[in-house]
Amino acid sequence: MKEKVIVSKFGGTSMGDADCMKRSAEVALKQNAKLIVVSATSGTTNDLIELSKTAEKSTWENAVLILTKIKVKHLKIARDLEMSPEKIDPLNQLFEELESMSRGVHLLKDCSLKALDSIQSIGERLSSLLFTEAMNVVLRAAKKESNARWLDARDVLITDNQFGKARPLTNEIKNLCLEHLSVLKHSDIIFVTQGFIGKTKDGMTTTLGRGGSDYSAAILAEGIGADILEIWTDVAGIATTDPRLCSDARAISEISFKEASELATFGAKILHPATLLPAIRSSIPVFVGSSFNPELGGTWVKKDVDNTPLVRAMALRKKQILVTLSTPEMLYSHGFLYQIFKVFNDHKVSIDAITTSEISVSLTLDDSTLLNKTLISDLEEFAEVLVEDNLALVSLIGNNINHTAGLAKRIFDSISDINVRMICLGASKHNFCFMIADEQGPEVINRLHKTFIGK
Ligand code: ADP
Ligand code: ASP
Ligand code: MG
């Protein structure tokens, strides 16, 4: 029988220290992964962003403190893995590169998105070097013939030039996967590469946006024609809601692509929202499990599932804003929505939920979009704009949601004392969402979980 080609992705917590790395490597070995995609060690991307900001805005001494913290953390892992000086050399080169880039930002007092992407890329480049070693340590201990080989993801993961949120160019990636990775199907080599990062056609480093390693892994799984994509994290699969929000949350054994996509898009951090696009496109089943406790099993995300409950899971998306655009010109006229969407399109901002009345439209967005000052002023050119912040978007994810009598009553009965700012129902069979005050998010999720899922 043909051996299944498995791509395994390990997140930041699975890269936390040398023990985490070895534990993750054992999981990869047991699963017979052929391509391993890793995130930066936990907290490092945040440290790199802080370093960039500090280099831009503060003293060089303060930037050096963060540089040192990053260096010490990674050198400790290298020491714990008993890496030889020659093997540590590439790490030192990355520290030097990081210092030079930070110096540049400091001197220019300017940290563009382009510079920030190059700086952030150091996190995954460091962790993947360390993990390649951890993998080889585990392979040697298991007396395997296979060998882990480091691959620069930027040699295959070509993107457009939207720094900070670059889009992978799938055709180019498929060709480069053939060129660089087809050997993995008939050799003992296990490739280890970086999630999150890519390169433009003209060689500039990009990133796919926070949490983007899941997406990288899916894109590469598609590129090499993998049979299975595994996402290994710190929880045993996708749960009925974020276990950090609700202690009754429990793992889901199976979920459909459509439901999981809604869950990821509407705030469940467990998967980057774009992860399932390539998996759906190429029908690659996705498994989500814990690298800390792989024996607990996890969740299969696939096209068809056996049971289709009305409410499978719920998500909370914090720090949302509601933008309401009003103009009497909308009365009996057309083209208003076109004008609005054009502005959002020009600014490359995606809208999550939307409702309209005769003369107004309300849209929900991440509050980070307000950093883009000209978006609101461009909208103000043709409508009165009201921005409300400190909101959260609550979503119930399931099946047949828009055709089930009494669902809304059950939802709102359980939160009857809470002000609901906006409701969005009807467009999807799989999603019912509404907005509330940010601070009420955990309480609302707990009450809804009790009503629809229970203990
Ligand atoms: P990684 O670093 O492995 O990518 P993340 O922190 O990005 O891990 O994602 C895992 C976290 O996602 C979990 O620790 C959990 O708190 C959170 N999470 C949010 N929603 C869910 C959910 N429905 N099921 C499981 N975990 C969830
Ligand atoms: N290291 C990146 C981040 O922290 C990407 C990822 O972990 O998926 O956002
Ligand atoms: Mg993640």
XYZ file of C-alpha atoms and ligand atoms in Angstrom:
492
model
C 0.000 0.000 0.000
C 1.221 3.513 -0.821
C 2.594 5.296 2.241
C 0.554 8.349 3.267
C 2.342 11.681 2.962
C 1.862 13.593 6.194
C 2.627 17.239 6.895
C 2.845 18.082 10.607
C 2.821 21.592 11.988
C 3.950 22.367 15.529
C 2.956 25.666 17.152
C 4.885 27.941 19.482
C 4.130 26.112 22.728
C 5.230 22.835 21.091
C 8.572 24.609 20.487
C 8.729 26.066 24.031
C 12.047 24.530 25.114
C 14.337 21.595 24.321
C 12.011 19.098 26.030
C 8.987 20.400 24.125
C 10.972 20.149 20.913
C 12.020 16.566 21.613
C 8.469 15.632 22.585
C 7.202 17.171 19.335
C 9.907 15.368 17.365
C 8.766 12.075 18.903
C 5.216 12.816 17.799
C 6.443 13.589 14.277
C 8.437 10.356 14.213
C 5.497 8.271 15.439
C 3.240 9.866 12.822
C 5.832 9.327 10.124
C 5.674 12.994 9.095
C 7.557 13.809 5.907
C 7.411 17.577 6.138
C 7.418 19.422 9.459
C 6.421 23.069 9.688
C 7.271 24.932 12.876
C 6.351 28.216 14.524
C 8.729 30.437 16.442
C 9.326 29.381 20.062
C 6.454 30.593 22.247
C 6.533 34.327 22.902
C 9.325 35.002 20.401
C 7.189 36.662 17.712
C 5.849 39.014 20.404
C 9.444 39.694 21.534
C 10.499 40.456 17.957
C 7.612 42.884 17.500
C 8.520 44.559 20.789
C 12.135 44.713 19.675
C 11.121 46.459 16.443
C 8.998 48.998 18.290
C 11.704 49.594 20.877
C 14.387 50.009 18.219
C 12.183 52.503 16.405
C 10.999 54.509 19.377
C 13.312 54.003 22.339
C 17.024 53.860 23.175
C 19.425 51.339 21.642
C 20.174 50.038 25.173
C 16.530 49.063 25.584
C 16.569 47.287 22.229
C 19.710 45.392 23.260
C 17.887 44.092 26.357
C 15.304 42.400 24.113
C 17.970 41.178 21.666
C 19.788 39.577 24.594
C 16.605 37.969 25.909
C 15.956 36.358 22.498
C 19.553 35.207 22.201
C 19.732 33.713 25.712
C 16.471 31.818 25.257
C 17.548 30.186 21.985
C 21.107 29.467 23.078
C 19.749 27.680 26.141
C 17.714 25.368 23.895
C 20.811 24.791 21.734
C 22.827 23.906 24.850
C 20.094 21.594 26.145
C 20.110 19.843 22.783
C 23.902 19.538 23.094
C 24.487 21.224 19.750
C 28.089 21.468 18.586
C 29.679 24.930 17.950
C 29.415 24.360 14.161
C 25.720 23.710 14.496
C 25.299 26.823 16.681
C 27.001 28.944 14.031
C 23.882 29.455 11.875
C 22.038 30.613 15.017
C 24.747 33.199 15.671
C 24.449 34.407 12.080
C 20.732 34.936 12.632
C 21.405 36.885 15.854
C 23.794 39.105 13.881
C 21.245 39.590 11.123
C 18.642 40.500 13.731
C 20.959 42.997 15.382
C 21.805 44.653 12.049
C 18.154 44.958 11.060
C 17.234 46.365 14.477
C 20.123 48.868 14.197
C 18.784 49.953 10.826
C 15.323 50.509 12.291
C 16.866 52.407 15.212
C 19.003 54.671 13.040
C 16.182 55.462 10.641
C 13.595 55.625 13.438
C 11.344 53.862 10.993
C 9.957 50.351 11.086
C 7.978 49.673 7.929
C 5.826 46.559 7.569
C 8.512 45.285 5.217
C 11.210 45.660 7.878
C 8.927 44.165 10.515
C 8.382 41.045 8.382
C 12.115 40.474 7.988
C 12.617 40.944 11.722
C 9.743 38.596 12.613
C 11.096 35.938 10.232
C 14.051 35.411 12.564
C 11.740 33.662 15.084
C 10.771 30.800 12.773
C 14.244 30.625 11.241
C 15.778 30.122 14.707
C 13.206 27.597 15.939
C 13.398 25.521 12.738
C 17.184 25.216 13.061
C 16.804 24.065 16.653
C 13.972 21.709 15.792
C 15.956 20.104 12.970
C 18.532 19.203 15.593
C 15.880 17.953 18.036
C 14.434 15.780 15.271
C 17.841 14.325 14.496
C 18.473 13.642 18.202
C 15.197 11.703 18.382
C 15.864 9.860 15.104
C 19.318 8.830 16.293
C 17.956 7.654 19.654
C 15.355 5.556 17.824
C 18.112 4.181 15.572
C 16.342 5.331 12.429
C 18.011 5.691 9.084
C 16.076 8.879 8.315
C 17.583 12.285 8.561
C 15.988 15.664 9.255
C 16.956 18.367 6.777
C 16.379 22.110 7.220
C 14.610 23.872 4.364
C 14.247 27.631 3.918
C 10.471 28.033 3.489
C 11.164 31.141 1.409
C 12.561 28.916 -1.334
C 9.050 27.576 -1.910
C 6.489 29.797 -0.227
C 6.231 32.661 -2.703
C 3.753 35.419 -1.827
C 2.530 38.768 -3.084
C 4.032 41.891 -1.532
C 1.336 42.675 1.033
C 3.790 42.802 3.922
C 2.307 41.762 7.258
C -0.467 39.749 5.608
C 0.986 38.390 2.401
C -0.963 36.067 0.144
C 0.658 32.866 -1.051
C 0.922 32.441 -4.837
C -0.264 28.851 -5.175
C 0.883 28.078 -8.723
C 4.441 29.253 -8.089
C 4.447 27.338 -4.794
C 3.313 24.100 -6.450
C 6.129 24.332 -9.006
C 8.732 25.073 -6.348
C 7.440 22.243 -4.148
C 7.992 19.900 -7.083
C 11.499 21.241 -7.511
C 12.569 21.195 -3.848
C 10.348 18.682 -2.094
C 9.327 15.845 -4.405
C 12.344 13.895 -3.105
C 10.572 13.426 0.241
C 8.133 10.916 -1.241
C 10.842 8.378 -2.033
C 13.657 9.008 0.425
C 14.419 8.908 4.137
C 14.681 12.670 4.366
C 12.319 14.483 6.716
C 12.152 18.159 5.869
C 11.838 20.770 8.613
C 10.782 24.246 7.582
C 9.324 27.484 8.911
C 5.692 28.433 9.117
C 4.488 32.030 8.853
C 7.158 33.318 6.463
C 7.465 33.613 2.707
C 9.188 35.623 0.021
C 8.020 37.881 -2.799
C 9.006 37.090 -6.371
C 11.756 39.688 -6.045
C 13.169 38.120 -2.905
C 11.703 40.218 -0.069
C 10.772 38.344 3.126
C 7.070 38.432 3.976
C 4.784 37.023 6.678
C 1.265 35.635 6.373
C -0.106 37.423 9.460
C -0.175 36.392 13.118
C -0.808 32.714 13.692
C 0.050 32.117 10.029
C 2.068 28.914 10.490
C -1.110 26.835 10.284
C -1.787 28.436 6.908
C 1.805 27.837 5.722
C 1.486 24.167 6.619
C -1.773 23.870 4.689
C -0.322 25.637 1.651
C 2.717 23.358 1.677
C 0.548 20.263 2.217
C -1.355 21.274 -0.904
C 1.891 22.051 -2.743
C 3.342 18.594 -2.184
C 0.018 16.779 -2.619
C -0.031 15.523 0.989
C -2.642 13.049 2.193
C -3.018 14.452 5.709
C -2.267 17.730 7.461
C -1.686 17.561 11.206
C -1.764 20.634 13.453
C -0.093 19.912 16.789
C -0.732 22.461 19.520
C -1.225 22.717 23.299
C -4.804 21.366 23.436
C -6.170 17.978 22.382
C -8.118 19.189 19.373
C -10.779 21.731 18.574
C -13.090 22.140 21.547
C -16.695 23.261 21.834
C -15.266 26.643 22.819
C -11.923 28.065 23.921
C -11.025 26.043 27.069
C -9.462 29.217 28.476
C -12.904 30.836 28.429
C -15.066 28.020 29.670
C -14.022 25.107 31.862
C -16.817 22.929 30.444
C -15.337 23.092 26.920
C -14.710 19.625 25.526
C -12.917 18.286 22.503
C -14.862 17.614 19.316
C -13.950 14.373 17.568
C -15.103 15.421 14.073
C -16.081 18.705 12.481
C -16.839 19.637 8.876
C -14.613 21.962 6.861
C -17.451 24.489 6.698
C -18.058 24.584 10.445
C -14.348 24.682 11.282
C -13.805 27.517 8.785
C -16.559 29.550 10.431
C -15.093 28.795 13.858
C -11.609 29.879 12.798
C -12.832 33.002 11.017
C -14.992 34.028 13.939
C -12.256 33.943 16.532
C -11.148 30.436 17.554
C -7.402 30.917 17.773
C -6.773 27.205 17.424
C -6.634 27.572 13.610
C -5.547 30.510 11.493
C -8.680 31.537 9.532
C -7.138 30.764 6.131
C -5.801 27.311 7.088
C -8.688 25.366 5.688
C -8.760 27.060 2.254
C -6.033 24.859 0.742
C -7.295 21.824 2.660
C -10.804 22.275 1.244
C -9.485 23.039 -2.251
C -7.391 19.883 -2.309
C -9.553 17.684 -0.038
C -6.839 17.153 2.549
C -8.229 15.978 5.895
C -6.839 17.938 8.840
C -6.119 16.529 12.291
C -5.705 18.784 15.335
C -4.096 17.345 18.456
C -1.867 18.066 21.447
C 1.882 17.549 21.118
C 1.960 17.393 24.931
C -0.599 14.568 25.146
C -0.894 12.954 21.719
C -2.520 9.889 23.304
C -5.622 11.973 24.049
C -6.496 11.994 20.356
C -7.944 15.091 18.777
C -10.229 16.462 16.112
C -10.598 15.448 12.483
C -11.675 18.243 10.180
C -13.044 16.866 6.923
C -15.553 17.357 4.150
C -18.267 15.017 5.414
C -18.979 14.150 9.012
C -21.446 11.700 10.511
C -23.249 13.858 12.999
C -24.390 17.414 12.337
C -25.608 18.980 15.592
C -27.487 22.270 15.576
C -24.822 23.914 17.762
C -21.405 22.268 17.640
C -19.221 25.022 19.048
C -18.994 28.712 19.868
C -16.363 31.372 19.444
C -15.612 34.804 20.787
C -13.849 37.435 18.782
C -12.639 40.193 21.072
C -11.674 43.798 20.363
C -14.244 44.401 17.671
C -15.654 47.656 16.416
C -19.010 48.385 14.864
C -18.935 50.952 12.085
C -22.304 52.397 11.141
C -22.550 54.384 7.920
C -25.650 56.460 7.312
C -26.797 58.699 4.517
C -30.251 59.815 3.405
C -28.976 59.283 -0.145
C -29.415 55.579 0.405
C -33.210 56.058 0.310
C -34.563 54.596 -2.930
C -31.125 54.592 -4.492
C -28.558 52.074 -5.560
C -24.793 51.914 -5.510
C -24.295 52.843 -1.855
C -23.134 49.385 -0.826
C -20.874 49.291 -3.868
C -19.232 52.563 -2.752
C -18.716 51.214 0.759
C -17.257 47.894 -0.316
C -14.988 49.657 -2.770
C -13.413 51.682 0.063
C -12.890 48.512 2.118
C -11.493 46.772 -0.905
C -9.097 49.649 -1.641
C -7.855 49.447 1.946
C -7.694 45.609 1.832
C -9.818 45.423 4.989
C -12.140 42.454 5.384
C -15.585 42.825 6.926
C -16.899 40.077 9.211
C -20.609 40.678 9.664
C -22.963 43.213 8.144
C -26.578 44.402 8.554
C -28.458 47.134 6.732
C -31.535 49.317 7.172
C -33.062 51.768 4.737
C -30.458 54.484 5.233
C -27.674 52.846 7.159
C -25.271 49.944 7.120
C -23.448 48.477 10.120
C -20.281 46.448 9.733
C -18.079 44.674 12.223
C -14.300 44.861 12.010
C -11.254 44.132 14.131
C -10.307 47.226 16.094
C -6.808 47.058 14.589
C -8.339 48.417 11.368
C -8.627 51.791 13.135
C -4.852 52.046 12.947
C -5.521 52.686 9.283
C -6.487 56.341 9.717
C -7.566 57.012 6.144
C -10.171 54.223 6.046
C -12.614 56.163 8.220
C -11.935 59.508 6.516
C -12.457 57.903 3.102
C -15.819 56.568 4.293
C -16.706 59.981 5.693
C -16.528 61.414 2.197
C -19.941 60.004 1.365
C -21.584 58.975 4.647
C -21.919 59.891 8.279
C -19.719 57.424 10.177
C -20.225 56.246 13.740
C -17.580 54.008 15.300
C -18.379 52.050 18.463
C -15.545 50.164 20.096
C -14.972 47.753 23.010
C -17.260 45.159 21.495
C -17.011 41.407 21.041
C -18.527 39.171 18.394
C -20.095 35.965 19.702
C -20.735 33.158 17.188
C -22.597 29.906 17.452
C -21.386 27.385 14.926
C -23.378 24.371 13.836
C -25.755 23.090 11.203
C -29.067 24.213 9.774
C -28.847 27.265 11.983
C -30.857 29.499 9.643
C -33.711 27.005 9.334
C -34.332 26.026 12.932
C -37.360 27.450 14.723
C -36.815 28.607 18.283
C -33.028 28.873 18.151
C -32.947 32.665 18.545
C -35.385 32.435 21.452
C -33.153 29.951 23.279
C -30.095 32.119 22.667
C -31.618 35.369 23.818
C -33.530 33.826 26.732
C -30.229 32.696 28.174
C -28.736 36.190 27.962
C -31.899 38.237 28.420
C -30.186 40.750 30.739
C -27.423 41.517 28.260
C -27.589 44.228 25.627
C -27.117 42.851 22.140
C -25.738 45.465 19.779
C -26.100 43.727 16.414
C -27.363 40.373 15.153
C -26.365 38.580 11.986
C -28.343 35.545 10.900
C -29.452 34.150 7.608
C -26.440 34.165 5.337
C -24.972 30.946 6.651
C -26.397 27.563 7.607
C -23.489 27.253 9.980
C -23.271 30.523 11.877
C -25.352 32.804 14.086
C -23.446 35.792 15.418
C -24.103 38.898 17.448
C -22.243 41.693 19.187
C -22.065 42.508 22.851
C -19.836 44.602 25.119
C -16.298 43.191 25.161
C -16.220 42.603 28.919
C -19.384 40.471 28.791
C -17.836 37.981 26.328
C -16.752 35.258 28.782
C -20.056 35.401 30.686
C -22.093 35.111 27.472
C -20.009 32.204 26.186
C -20.374 30.359 29.496
C -24.150 30.819 29.541
C -24.555 29.748 25.895
C -22.284 26.771 26.439
C -24.452 25.686 29.352
C -27.647 26.098 27.299
C -26.507 24.386 24.101
C -23.695 22.041 24.983
C -23.748 21.463 28.719
C -21.113 19.732 30.771
P -0.145 27.304 18.527
O 0.930 28.139 19.125
O 0.078 25.839 18.690
O -0.494 27.707 17.134
P -2.419 28.797 19.499
O -2.230 29.481 20.819
O -2.348 29.624 18.276
O -1.429 27.553 19.436
O -3.827 28.028 19.497
C -4.155 27.134 20.543
C -5.071 27.825 21.543
O -6.299 28.143 20.885
C -5.493 26.976 22.701
O -4.562 27.008 23.742
C -6.845 27.600 23.102
O -6.721 28.480 24.196
C -7.235 28.426 21.908
N -8.583 28.108 21.407
C -9.495 29.025 21.018
N -10.611 28.447 20.639
C -10.450 27.116 20.773
C -11.266 25.984 20.532
N -12.518 26.088 20.055
N -10.750 24.772 20.773
C -9.501 24.623 21.245
N -8.675 25.663 21.503
C -9.139 26.895 21.274
N 5.030 32.859 15.121
C 3.890 33.445 14.466
C 2.989 34.098 15.495
O 3.249 34.029 16.682
C 3.141 32.487 13.601
C 2.489 31.313 14.320
O 2.833 31.033 15.460
O 1.635 30.665 13.715
O 2.024 34.718 15.123
Mg -1.634 29.305 16.312
